[in-house]
JSON list of N, CA and C in Angstrom, two decimals:
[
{"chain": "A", "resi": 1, "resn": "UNK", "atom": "N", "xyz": [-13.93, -6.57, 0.06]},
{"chain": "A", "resi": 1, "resn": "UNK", "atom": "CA", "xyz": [-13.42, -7.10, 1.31]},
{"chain": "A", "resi": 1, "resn": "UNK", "atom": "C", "xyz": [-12.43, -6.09, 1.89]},
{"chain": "A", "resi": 2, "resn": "UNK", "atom": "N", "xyz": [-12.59, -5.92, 2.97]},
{"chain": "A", "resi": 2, "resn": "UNK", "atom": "CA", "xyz": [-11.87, -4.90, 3.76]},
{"chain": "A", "resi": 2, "resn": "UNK", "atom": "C", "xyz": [-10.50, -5.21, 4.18]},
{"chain": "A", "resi": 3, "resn": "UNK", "atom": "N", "xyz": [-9.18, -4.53, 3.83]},
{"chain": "A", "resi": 3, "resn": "UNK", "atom": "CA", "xyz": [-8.06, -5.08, 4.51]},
{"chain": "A", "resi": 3, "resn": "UNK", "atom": "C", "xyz": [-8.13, -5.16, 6.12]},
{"chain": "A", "resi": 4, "resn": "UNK", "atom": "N", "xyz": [-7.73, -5.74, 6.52]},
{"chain": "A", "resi": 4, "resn": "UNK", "atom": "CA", "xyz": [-7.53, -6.19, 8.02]},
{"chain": "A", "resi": 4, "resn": "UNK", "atom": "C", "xyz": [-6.33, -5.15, 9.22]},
{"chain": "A", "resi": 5, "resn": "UNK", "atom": "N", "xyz": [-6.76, -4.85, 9.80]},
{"chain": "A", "resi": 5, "resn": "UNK", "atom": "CA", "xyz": [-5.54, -4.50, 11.38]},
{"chain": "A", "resi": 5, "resn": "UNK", "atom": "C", "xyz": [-3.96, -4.76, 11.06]},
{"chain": "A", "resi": 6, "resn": "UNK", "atom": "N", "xyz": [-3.37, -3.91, 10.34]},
{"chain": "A", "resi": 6, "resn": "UNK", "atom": "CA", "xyz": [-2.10, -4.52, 10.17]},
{"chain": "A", "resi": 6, "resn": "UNK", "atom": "C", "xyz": [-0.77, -3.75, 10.98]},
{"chain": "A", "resi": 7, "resn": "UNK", "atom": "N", "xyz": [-1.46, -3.10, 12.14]},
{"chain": "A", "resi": 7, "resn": "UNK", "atom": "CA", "xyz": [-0.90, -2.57, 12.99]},
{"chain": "A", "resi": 7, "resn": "UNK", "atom": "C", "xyz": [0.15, -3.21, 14.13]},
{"chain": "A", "resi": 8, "resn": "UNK", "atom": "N", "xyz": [1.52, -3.04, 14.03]},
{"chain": "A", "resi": 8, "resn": "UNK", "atom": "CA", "xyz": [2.27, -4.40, 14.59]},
{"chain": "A", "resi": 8, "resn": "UNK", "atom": "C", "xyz": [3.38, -5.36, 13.75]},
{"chain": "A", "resi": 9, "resn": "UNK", "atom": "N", "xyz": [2.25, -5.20, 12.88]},
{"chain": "A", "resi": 9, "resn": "UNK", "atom": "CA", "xyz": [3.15, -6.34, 11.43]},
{"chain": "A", "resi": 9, "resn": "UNK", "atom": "C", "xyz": [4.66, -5.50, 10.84]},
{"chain": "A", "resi": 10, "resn": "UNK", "atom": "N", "xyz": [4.82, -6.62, 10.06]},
{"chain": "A", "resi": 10, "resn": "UNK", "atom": "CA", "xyz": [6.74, -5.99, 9.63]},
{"chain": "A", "resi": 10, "resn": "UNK", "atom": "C", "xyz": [6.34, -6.42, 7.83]},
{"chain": "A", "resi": 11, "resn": "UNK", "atom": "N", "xyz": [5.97, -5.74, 7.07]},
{"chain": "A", "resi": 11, "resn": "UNK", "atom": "CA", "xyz": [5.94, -6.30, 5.44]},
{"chain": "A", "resi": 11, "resn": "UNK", "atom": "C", "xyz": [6.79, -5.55, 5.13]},
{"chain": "A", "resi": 12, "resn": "UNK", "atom": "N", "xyz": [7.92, -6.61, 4.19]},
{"chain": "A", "resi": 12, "resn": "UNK", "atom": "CA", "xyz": [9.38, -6.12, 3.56]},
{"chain": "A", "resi": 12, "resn": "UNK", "atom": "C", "xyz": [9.84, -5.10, 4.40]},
{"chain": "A", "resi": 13, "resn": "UNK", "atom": "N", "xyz": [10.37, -5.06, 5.49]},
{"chain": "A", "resi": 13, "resn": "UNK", "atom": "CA", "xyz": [11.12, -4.39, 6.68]},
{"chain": "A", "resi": 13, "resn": "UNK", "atom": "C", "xyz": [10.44, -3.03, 6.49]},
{"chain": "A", "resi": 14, "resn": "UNK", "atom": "N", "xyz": [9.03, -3.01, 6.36]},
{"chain": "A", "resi": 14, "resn": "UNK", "atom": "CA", "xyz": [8.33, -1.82, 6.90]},
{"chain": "A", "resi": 14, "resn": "UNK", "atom": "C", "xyz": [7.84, -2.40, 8.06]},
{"chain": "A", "resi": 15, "resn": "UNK", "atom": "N", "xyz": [8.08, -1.42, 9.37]},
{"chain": "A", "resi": 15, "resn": "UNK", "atom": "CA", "xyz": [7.04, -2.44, 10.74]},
{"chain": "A", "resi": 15, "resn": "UNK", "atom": "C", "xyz": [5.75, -1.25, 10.69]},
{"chain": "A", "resi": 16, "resn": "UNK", "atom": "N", "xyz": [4.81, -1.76, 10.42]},
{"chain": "A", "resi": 16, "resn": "UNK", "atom": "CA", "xyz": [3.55, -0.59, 10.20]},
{"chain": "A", "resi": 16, "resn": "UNK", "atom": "C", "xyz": [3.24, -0.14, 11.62]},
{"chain": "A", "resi": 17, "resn": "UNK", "atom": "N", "xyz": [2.93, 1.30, 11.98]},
{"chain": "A", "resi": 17, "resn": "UNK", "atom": "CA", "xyz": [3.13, 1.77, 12.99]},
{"chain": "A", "resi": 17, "resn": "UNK", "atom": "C", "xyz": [1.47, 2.34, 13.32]},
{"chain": "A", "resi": 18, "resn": "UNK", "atom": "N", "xyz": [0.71, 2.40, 12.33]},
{"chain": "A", "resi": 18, "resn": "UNK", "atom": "CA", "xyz": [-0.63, 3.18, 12.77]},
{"chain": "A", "resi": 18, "resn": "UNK", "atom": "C", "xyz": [-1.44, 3.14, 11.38]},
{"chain": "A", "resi": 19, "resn": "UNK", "atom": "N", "xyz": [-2.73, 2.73, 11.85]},
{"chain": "A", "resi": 19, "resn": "UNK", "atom": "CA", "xyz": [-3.90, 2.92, 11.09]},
{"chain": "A", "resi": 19, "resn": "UNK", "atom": "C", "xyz": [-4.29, 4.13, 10.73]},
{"chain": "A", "resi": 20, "resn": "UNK", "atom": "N", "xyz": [-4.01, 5.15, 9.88]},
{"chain": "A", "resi": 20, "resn": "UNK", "atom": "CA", "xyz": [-4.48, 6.44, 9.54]},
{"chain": "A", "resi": 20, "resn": "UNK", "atom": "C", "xyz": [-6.17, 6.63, 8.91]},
{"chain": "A", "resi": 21, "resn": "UNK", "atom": "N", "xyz": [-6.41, 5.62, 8.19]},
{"chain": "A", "resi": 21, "resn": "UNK", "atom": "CA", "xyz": [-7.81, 5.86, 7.75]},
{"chain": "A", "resi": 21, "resn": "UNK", "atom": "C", "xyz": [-8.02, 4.45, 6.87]},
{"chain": "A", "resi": 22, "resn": "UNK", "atom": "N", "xyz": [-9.42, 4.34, 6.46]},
{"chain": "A", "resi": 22, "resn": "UNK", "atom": "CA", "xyz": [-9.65, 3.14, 5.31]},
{"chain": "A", "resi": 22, "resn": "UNK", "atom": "C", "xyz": [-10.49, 3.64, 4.68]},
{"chain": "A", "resi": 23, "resn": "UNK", "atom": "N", "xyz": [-11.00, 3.15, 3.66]},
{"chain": "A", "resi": 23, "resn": "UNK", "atom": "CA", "xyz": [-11.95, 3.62, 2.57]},
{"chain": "A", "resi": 23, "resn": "UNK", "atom": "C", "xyz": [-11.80, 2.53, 1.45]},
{"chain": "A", "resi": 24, "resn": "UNK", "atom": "N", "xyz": [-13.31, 2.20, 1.39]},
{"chain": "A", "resi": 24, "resn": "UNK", "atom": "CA", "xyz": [-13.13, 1.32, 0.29]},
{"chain": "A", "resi": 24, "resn": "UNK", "atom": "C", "xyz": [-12.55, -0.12, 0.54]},
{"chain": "A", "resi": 25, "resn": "UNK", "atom": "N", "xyz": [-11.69, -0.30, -0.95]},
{"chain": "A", "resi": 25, "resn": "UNK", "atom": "CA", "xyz": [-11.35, -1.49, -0.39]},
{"chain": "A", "resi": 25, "resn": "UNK", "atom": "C", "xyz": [-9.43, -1.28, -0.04]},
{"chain": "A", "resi": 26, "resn": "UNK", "atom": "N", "xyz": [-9.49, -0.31, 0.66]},
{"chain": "A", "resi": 26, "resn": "UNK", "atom": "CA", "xyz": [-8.48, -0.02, 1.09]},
{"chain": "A", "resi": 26, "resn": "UNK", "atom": "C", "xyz": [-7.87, 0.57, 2.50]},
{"chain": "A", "resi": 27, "resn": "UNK", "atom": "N", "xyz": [-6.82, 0.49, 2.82]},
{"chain": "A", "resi": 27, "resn": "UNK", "atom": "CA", "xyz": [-6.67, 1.36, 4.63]},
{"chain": "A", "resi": 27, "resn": "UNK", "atom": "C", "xyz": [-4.94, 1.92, 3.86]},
{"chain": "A", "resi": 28, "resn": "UNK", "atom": "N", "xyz": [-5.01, 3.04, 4.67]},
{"chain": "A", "resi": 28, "resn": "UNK", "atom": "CA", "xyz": [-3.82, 3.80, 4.49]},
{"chain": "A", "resi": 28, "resn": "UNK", "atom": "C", "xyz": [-3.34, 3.44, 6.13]},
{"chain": "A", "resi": 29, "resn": "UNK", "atom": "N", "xyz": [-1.82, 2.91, 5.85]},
{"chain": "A", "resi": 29, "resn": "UNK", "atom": "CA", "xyz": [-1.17, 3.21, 7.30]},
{"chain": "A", "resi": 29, "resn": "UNK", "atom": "C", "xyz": [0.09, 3.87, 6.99]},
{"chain": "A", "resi": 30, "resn": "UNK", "atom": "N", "xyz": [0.62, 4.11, 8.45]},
{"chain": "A", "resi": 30, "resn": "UNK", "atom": "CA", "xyz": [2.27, 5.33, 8.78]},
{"chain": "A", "resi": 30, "resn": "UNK", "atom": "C", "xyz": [2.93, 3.50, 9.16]},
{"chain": "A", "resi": 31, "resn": "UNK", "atom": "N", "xyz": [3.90, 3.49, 8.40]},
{"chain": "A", "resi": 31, "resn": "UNK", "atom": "CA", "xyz": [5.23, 2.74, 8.57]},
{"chain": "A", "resi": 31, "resn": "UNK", "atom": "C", "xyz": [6.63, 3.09, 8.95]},
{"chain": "A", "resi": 32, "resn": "UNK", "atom": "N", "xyz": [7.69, 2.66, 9.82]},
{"chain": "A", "resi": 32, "resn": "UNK", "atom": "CA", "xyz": [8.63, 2.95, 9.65]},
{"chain": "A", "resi": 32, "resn": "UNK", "atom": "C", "xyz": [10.05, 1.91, 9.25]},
{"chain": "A", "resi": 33, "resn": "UNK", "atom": "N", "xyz": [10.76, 2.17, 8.30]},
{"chain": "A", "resi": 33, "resn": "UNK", "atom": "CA", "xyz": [11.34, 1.43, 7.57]},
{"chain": "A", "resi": 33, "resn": "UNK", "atom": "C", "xyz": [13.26, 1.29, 8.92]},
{"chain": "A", "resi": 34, "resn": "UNK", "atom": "N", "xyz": [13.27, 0.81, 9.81]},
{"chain": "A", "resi": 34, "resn": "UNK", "atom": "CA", "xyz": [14.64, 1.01, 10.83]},
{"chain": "A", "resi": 34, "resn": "UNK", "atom": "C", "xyz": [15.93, 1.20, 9.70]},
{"chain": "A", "resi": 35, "resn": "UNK", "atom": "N", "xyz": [16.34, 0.40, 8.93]},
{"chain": "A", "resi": 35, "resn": "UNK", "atom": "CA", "xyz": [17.56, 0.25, 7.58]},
{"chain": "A", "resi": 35, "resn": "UNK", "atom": "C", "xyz": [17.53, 1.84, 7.47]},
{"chain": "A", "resi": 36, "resn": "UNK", "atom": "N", "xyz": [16.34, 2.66, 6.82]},
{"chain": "A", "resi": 36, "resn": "UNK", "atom": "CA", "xyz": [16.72, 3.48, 6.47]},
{"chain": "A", "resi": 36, "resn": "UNK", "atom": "C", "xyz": [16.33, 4.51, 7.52]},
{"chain": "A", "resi": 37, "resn": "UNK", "atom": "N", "xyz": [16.01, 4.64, 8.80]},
{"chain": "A", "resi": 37, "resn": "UNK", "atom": "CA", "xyz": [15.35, 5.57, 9.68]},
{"chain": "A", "resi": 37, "resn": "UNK", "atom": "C", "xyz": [14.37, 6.72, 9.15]},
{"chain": "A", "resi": 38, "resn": "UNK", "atom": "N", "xyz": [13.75, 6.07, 8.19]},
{"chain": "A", "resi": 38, "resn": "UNK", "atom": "CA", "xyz": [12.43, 6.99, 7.51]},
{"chain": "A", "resi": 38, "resn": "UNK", "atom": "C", "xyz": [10.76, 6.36, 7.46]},
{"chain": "A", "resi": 39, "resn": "UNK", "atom": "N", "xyz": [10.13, 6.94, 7.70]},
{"chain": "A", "resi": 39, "resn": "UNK", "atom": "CA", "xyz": [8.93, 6.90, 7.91]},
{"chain": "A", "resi": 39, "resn": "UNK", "atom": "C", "xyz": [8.41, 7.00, 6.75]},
{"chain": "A", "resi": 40, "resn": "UNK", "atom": "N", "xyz": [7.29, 6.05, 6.31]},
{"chain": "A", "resi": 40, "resn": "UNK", "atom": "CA", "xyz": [6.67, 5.78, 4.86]},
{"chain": "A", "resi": 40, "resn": "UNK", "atom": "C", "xyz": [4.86, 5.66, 5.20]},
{"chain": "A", "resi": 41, "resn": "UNK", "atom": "N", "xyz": [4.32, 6.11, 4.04]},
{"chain": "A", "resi": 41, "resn": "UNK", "atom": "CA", "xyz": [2.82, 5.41, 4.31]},
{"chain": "A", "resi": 41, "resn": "UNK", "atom": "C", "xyz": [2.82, 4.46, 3.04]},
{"chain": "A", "resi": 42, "resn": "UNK", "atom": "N", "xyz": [1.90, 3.42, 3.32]},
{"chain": "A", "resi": 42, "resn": "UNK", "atom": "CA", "xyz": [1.25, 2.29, 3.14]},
{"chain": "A", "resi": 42, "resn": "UNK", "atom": "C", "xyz": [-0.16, 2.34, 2.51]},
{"chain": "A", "resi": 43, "resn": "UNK", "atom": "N", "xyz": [-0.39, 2.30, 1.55]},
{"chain": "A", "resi": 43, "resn": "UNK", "atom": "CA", "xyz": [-1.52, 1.78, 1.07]},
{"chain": "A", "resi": 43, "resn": "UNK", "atom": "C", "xyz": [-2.00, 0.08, 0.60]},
{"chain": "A", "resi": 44, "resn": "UNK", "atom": "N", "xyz": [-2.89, -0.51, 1.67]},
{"chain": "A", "resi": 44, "resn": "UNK", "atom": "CA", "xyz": [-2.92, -1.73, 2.01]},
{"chain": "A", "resi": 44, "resn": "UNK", "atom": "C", "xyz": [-4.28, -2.06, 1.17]},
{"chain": "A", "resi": 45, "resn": "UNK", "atom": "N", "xyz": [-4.11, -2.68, -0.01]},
{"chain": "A", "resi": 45, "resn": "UNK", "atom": "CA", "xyz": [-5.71, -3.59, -0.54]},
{"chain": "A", "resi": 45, "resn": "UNK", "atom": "C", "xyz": [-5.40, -5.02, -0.37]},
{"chain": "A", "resi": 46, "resn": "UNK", "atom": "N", "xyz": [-6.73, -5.82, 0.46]},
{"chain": "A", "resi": 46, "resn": "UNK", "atom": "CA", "xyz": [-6.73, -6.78, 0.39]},
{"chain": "A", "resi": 46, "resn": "UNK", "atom": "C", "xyz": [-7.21, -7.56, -0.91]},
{"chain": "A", "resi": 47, "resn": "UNK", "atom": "N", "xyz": [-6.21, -8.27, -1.94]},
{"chain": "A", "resi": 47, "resn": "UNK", "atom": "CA", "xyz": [-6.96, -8.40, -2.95]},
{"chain": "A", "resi": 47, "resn": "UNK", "atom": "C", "xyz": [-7.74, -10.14, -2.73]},
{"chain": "A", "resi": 48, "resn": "UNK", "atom": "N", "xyz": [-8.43, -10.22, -3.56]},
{"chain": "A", "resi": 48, "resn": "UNK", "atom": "CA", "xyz": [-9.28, -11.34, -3.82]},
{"chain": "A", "resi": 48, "resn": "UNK", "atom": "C", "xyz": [-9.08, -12.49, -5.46]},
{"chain": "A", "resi": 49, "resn": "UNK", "atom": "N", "xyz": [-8.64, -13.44, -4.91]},
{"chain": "A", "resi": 49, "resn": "UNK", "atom": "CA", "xyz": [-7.99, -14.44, -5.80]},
{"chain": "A", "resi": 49, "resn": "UNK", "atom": "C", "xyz": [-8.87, -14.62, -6.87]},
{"chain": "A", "resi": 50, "resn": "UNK", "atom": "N", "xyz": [-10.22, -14.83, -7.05]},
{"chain": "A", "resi": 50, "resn": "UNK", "atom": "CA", "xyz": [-11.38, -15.26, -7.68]},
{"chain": "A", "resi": 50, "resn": "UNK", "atom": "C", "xyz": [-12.12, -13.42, -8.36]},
{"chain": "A", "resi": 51, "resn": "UNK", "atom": "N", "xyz": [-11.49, -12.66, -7.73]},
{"chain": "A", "resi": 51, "resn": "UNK", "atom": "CA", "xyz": [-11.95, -11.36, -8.36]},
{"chain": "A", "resi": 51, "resn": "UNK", "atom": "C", "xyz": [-10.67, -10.45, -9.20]},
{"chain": "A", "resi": 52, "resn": "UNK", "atom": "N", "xyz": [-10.66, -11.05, -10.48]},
{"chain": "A", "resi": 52, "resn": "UNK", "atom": "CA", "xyz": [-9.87, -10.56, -11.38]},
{"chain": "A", "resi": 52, "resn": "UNK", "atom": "C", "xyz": [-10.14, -8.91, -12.29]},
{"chain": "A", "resi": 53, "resn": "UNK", "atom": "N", "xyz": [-11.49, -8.33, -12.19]},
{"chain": "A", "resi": 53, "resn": "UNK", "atom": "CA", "xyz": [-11.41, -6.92, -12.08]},
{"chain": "A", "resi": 53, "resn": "UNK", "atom": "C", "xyz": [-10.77, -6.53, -11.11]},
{"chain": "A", "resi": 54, "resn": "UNK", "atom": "N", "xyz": [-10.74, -6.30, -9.66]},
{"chain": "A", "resi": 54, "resn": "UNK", "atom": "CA", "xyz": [-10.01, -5.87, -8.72]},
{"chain": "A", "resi": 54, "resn": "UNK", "atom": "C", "xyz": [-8.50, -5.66, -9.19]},
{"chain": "A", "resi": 55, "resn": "UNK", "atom": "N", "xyz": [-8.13, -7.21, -9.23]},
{"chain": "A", "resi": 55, "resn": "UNK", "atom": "CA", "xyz": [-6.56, -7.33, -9.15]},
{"chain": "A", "resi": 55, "resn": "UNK", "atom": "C", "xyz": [-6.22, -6.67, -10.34]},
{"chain": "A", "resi": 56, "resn": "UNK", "atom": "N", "xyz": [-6.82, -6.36, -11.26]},
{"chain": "A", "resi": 56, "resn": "UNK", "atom": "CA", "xyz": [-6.30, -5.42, -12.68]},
{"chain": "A", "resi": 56, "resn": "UNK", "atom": "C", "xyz": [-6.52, -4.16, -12.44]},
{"chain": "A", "resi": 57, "resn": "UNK", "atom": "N", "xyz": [-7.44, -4.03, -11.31]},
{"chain": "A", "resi": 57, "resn": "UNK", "atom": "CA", "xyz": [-7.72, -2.71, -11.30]},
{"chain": "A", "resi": 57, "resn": "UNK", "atom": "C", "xyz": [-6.25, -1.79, -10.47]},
{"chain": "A", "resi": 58, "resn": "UNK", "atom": "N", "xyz": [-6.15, -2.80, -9.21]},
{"chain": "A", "resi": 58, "resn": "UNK", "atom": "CA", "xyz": [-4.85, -2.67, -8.59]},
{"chain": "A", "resi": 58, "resn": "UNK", "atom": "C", "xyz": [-3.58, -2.79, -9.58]},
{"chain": "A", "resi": 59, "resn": "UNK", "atom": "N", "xyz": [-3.26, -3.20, -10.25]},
{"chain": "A", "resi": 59, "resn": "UNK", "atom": "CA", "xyz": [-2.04, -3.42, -11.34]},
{"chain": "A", "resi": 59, "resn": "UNK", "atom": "C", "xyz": [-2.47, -2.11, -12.22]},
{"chain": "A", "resi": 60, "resn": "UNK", "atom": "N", "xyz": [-3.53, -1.66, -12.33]},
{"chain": "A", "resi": 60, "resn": "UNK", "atom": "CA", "xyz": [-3.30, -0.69, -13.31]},
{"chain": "A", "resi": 60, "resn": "UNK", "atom": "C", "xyz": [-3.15, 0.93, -12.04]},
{"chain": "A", "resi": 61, "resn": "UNK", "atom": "N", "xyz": [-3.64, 0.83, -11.23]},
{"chain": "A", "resi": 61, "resn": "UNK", "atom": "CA", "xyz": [-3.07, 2.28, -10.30]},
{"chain": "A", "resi": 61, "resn": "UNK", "atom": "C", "xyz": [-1.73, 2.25, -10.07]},
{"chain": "A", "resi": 62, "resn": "UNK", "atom": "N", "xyz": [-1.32, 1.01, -9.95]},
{"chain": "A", "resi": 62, "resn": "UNK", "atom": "CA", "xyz": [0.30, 1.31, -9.82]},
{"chain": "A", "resi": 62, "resn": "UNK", "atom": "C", "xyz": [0.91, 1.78, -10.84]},
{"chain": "A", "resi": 63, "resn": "UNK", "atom": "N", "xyz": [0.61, 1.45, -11.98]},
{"chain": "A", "resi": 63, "resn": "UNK", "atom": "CA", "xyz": [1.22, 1.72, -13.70]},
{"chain": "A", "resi": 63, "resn": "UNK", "atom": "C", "xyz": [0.50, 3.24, -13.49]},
{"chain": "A", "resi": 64, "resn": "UNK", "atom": "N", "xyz": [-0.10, 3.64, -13.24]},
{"chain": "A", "resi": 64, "resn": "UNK", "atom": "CA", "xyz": [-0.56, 5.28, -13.30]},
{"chain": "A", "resi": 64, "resn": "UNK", "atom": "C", "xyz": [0.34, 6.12, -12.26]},
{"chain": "A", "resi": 65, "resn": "UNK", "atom": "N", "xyz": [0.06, 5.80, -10.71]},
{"chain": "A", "resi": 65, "resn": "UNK", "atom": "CA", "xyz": [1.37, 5.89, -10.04]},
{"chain": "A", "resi": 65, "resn": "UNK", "atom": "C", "xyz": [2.71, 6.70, -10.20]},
{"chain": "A", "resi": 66, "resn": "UNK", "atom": "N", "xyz": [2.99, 5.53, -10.73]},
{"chain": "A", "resi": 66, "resn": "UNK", "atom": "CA", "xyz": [4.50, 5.40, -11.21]},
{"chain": "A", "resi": 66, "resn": "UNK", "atom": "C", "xyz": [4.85, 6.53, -12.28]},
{"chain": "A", "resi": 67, "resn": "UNK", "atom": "N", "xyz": [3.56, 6.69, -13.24]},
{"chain": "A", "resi": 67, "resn": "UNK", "atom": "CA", "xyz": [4.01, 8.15, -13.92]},
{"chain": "A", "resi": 67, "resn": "UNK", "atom": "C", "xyz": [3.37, 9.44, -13.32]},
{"chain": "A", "resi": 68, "resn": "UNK", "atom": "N", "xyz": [3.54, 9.62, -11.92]},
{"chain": "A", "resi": 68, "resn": "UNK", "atom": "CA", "xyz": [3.08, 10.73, -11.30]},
{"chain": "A", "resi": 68, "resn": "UNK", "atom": "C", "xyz": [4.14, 11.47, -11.48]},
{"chain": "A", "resi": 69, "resn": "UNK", "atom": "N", "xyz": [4.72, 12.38, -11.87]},
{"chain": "A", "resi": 69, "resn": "UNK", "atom": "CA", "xyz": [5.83, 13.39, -11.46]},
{"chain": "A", "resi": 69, "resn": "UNK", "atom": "C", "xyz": [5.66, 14.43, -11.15]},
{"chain": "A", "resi": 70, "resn": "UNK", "atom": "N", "xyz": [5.35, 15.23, -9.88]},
{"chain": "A", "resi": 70, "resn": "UNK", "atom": "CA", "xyz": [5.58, 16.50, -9.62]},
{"chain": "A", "resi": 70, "resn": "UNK", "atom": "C", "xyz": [6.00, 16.74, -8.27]},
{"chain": "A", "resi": 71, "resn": "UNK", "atom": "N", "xyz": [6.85, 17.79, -7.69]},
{"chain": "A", "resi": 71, "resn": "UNK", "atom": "CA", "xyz": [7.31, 18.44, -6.93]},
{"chain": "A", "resi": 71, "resn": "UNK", "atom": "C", "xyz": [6.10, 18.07, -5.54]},
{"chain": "A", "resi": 72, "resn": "UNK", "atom": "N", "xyz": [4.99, 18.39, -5.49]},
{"chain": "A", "resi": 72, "resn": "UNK", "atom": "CA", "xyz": [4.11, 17.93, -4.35]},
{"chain": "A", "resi": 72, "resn": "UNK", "atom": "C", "xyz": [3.64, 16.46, -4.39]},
{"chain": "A", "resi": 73, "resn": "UNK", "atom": "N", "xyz": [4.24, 15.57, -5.42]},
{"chain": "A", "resi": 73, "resn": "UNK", "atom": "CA", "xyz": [3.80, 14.21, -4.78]},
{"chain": "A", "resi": 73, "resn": "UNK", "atom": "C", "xyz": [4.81, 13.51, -4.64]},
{"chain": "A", "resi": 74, "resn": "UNK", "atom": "N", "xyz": [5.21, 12.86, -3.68]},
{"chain": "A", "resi": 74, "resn": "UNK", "atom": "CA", "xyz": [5.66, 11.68, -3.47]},
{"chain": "A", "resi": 74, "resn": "UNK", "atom": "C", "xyz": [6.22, 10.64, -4.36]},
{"chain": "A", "resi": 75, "resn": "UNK", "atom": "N", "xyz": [7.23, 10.14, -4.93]},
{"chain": "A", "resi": 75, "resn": "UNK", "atom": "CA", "xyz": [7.41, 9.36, -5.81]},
{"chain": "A", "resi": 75, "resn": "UNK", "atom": "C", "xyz": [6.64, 7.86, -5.23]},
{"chain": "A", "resi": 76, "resn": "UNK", "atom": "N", "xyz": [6.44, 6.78, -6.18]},
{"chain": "A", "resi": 76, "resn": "UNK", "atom": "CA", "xyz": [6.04, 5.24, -5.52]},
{"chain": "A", "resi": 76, "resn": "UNK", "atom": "C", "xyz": [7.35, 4.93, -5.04]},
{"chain": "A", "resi": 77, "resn": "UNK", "atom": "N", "xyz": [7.02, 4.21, -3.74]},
{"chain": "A", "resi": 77, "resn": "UNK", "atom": "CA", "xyz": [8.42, 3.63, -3.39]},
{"chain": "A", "resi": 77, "resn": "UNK", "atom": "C", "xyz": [9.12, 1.94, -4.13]},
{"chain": "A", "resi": 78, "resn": "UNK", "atom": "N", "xyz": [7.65, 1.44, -3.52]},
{"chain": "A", "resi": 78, "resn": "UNK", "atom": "CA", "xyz": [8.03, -0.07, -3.97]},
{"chain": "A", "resi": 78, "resn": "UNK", "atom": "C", "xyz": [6.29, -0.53, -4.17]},
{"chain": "A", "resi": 79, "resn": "UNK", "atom": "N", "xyz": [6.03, -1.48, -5.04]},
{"chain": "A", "resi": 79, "resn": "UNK", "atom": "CA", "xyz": [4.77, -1.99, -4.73]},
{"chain": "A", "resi": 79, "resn": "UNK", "atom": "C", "xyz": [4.74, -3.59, -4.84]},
{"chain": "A", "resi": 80, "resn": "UNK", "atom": "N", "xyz": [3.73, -4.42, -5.27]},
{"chain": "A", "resi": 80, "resn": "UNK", "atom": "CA", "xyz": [3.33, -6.06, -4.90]},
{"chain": "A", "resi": 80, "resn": "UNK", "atom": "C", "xyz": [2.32, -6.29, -4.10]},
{"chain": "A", "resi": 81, "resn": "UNK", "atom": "N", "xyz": [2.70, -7.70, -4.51]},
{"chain": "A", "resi": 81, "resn": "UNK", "atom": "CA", "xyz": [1.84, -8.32, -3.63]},
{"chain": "A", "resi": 81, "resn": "UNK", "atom": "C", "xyz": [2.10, -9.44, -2.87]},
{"chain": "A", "resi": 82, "resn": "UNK", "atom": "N", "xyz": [2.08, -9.46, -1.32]},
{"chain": "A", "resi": 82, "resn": "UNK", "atom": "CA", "xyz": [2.22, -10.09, -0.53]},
{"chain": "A", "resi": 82, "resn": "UNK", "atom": "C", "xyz": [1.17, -10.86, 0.28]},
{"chain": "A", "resi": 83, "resn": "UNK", "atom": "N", "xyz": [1.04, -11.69, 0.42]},
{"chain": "A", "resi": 83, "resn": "UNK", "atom": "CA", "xyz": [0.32, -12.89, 1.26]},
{"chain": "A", "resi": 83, "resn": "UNK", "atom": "C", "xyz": [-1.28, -12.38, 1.14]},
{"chain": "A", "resi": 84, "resn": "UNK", "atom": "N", "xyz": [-1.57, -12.09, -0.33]},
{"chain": "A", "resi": 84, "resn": "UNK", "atom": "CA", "xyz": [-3.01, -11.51, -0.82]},
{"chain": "A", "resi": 84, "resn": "UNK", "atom": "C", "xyz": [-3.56, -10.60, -0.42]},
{"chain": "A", "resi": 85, "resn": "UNK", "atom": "N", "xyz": [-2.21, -9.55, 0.16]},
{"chain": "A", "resi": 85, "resn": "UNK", "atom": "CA", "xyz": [-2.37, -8.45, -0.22]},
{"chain": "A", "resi": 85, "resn": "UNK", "atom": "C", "xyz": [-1.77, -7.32, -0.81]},
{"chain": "A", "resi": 86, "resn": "UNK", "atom": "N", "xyz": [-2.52, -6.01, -1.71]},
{"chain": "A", "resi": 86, "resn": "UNK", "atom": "CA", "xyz": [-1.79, -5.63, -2.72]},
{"chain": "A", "resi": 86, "resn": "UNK", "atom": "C", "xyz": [-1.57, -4.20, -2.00]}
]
């Protein structure tokens, strides 16, 4: 299932600012966070309540994620799941 248009919306005082691409069961958007005057991207999966591979699959990229460390990537900022989506 495809995440949805979330262009407009405000999740945890990110107001998402632009659809950059989707793929899969996922869409990357550009956010900007006002509190801190920094600009973030978003990786948006819509997860599915009744599809429990998915949602493990999502719980386990974040646990991989999170031990990314190097100089050209990005640390994770924050992750969850909100109103079924991850």
């Amino acid at each position: 299932m495809q995440a949805e248009n979330l262009v407009g919306k405000e999740i945890d005082n990110i107001i998402i600012q632009e659809r950059l691409r989707g793929r899969g069961l996922s869409v990357l958007y550009r956010g900007f966070v006002p509190q801190k005057n920094e600009n973030v991207m978003l990786r948006v999966m819509r997860l599915n309540p009744d599809d429990s591979a998915i949602n493990e699959k999502f719980r386990y990229e974040i646990e991989r994620l999170r031990m990314l460390k190097h100089p050209n990537i990005l640390p994770l900022g924050t992750s969850g799941i909100r109103d079924g989506y991850g």
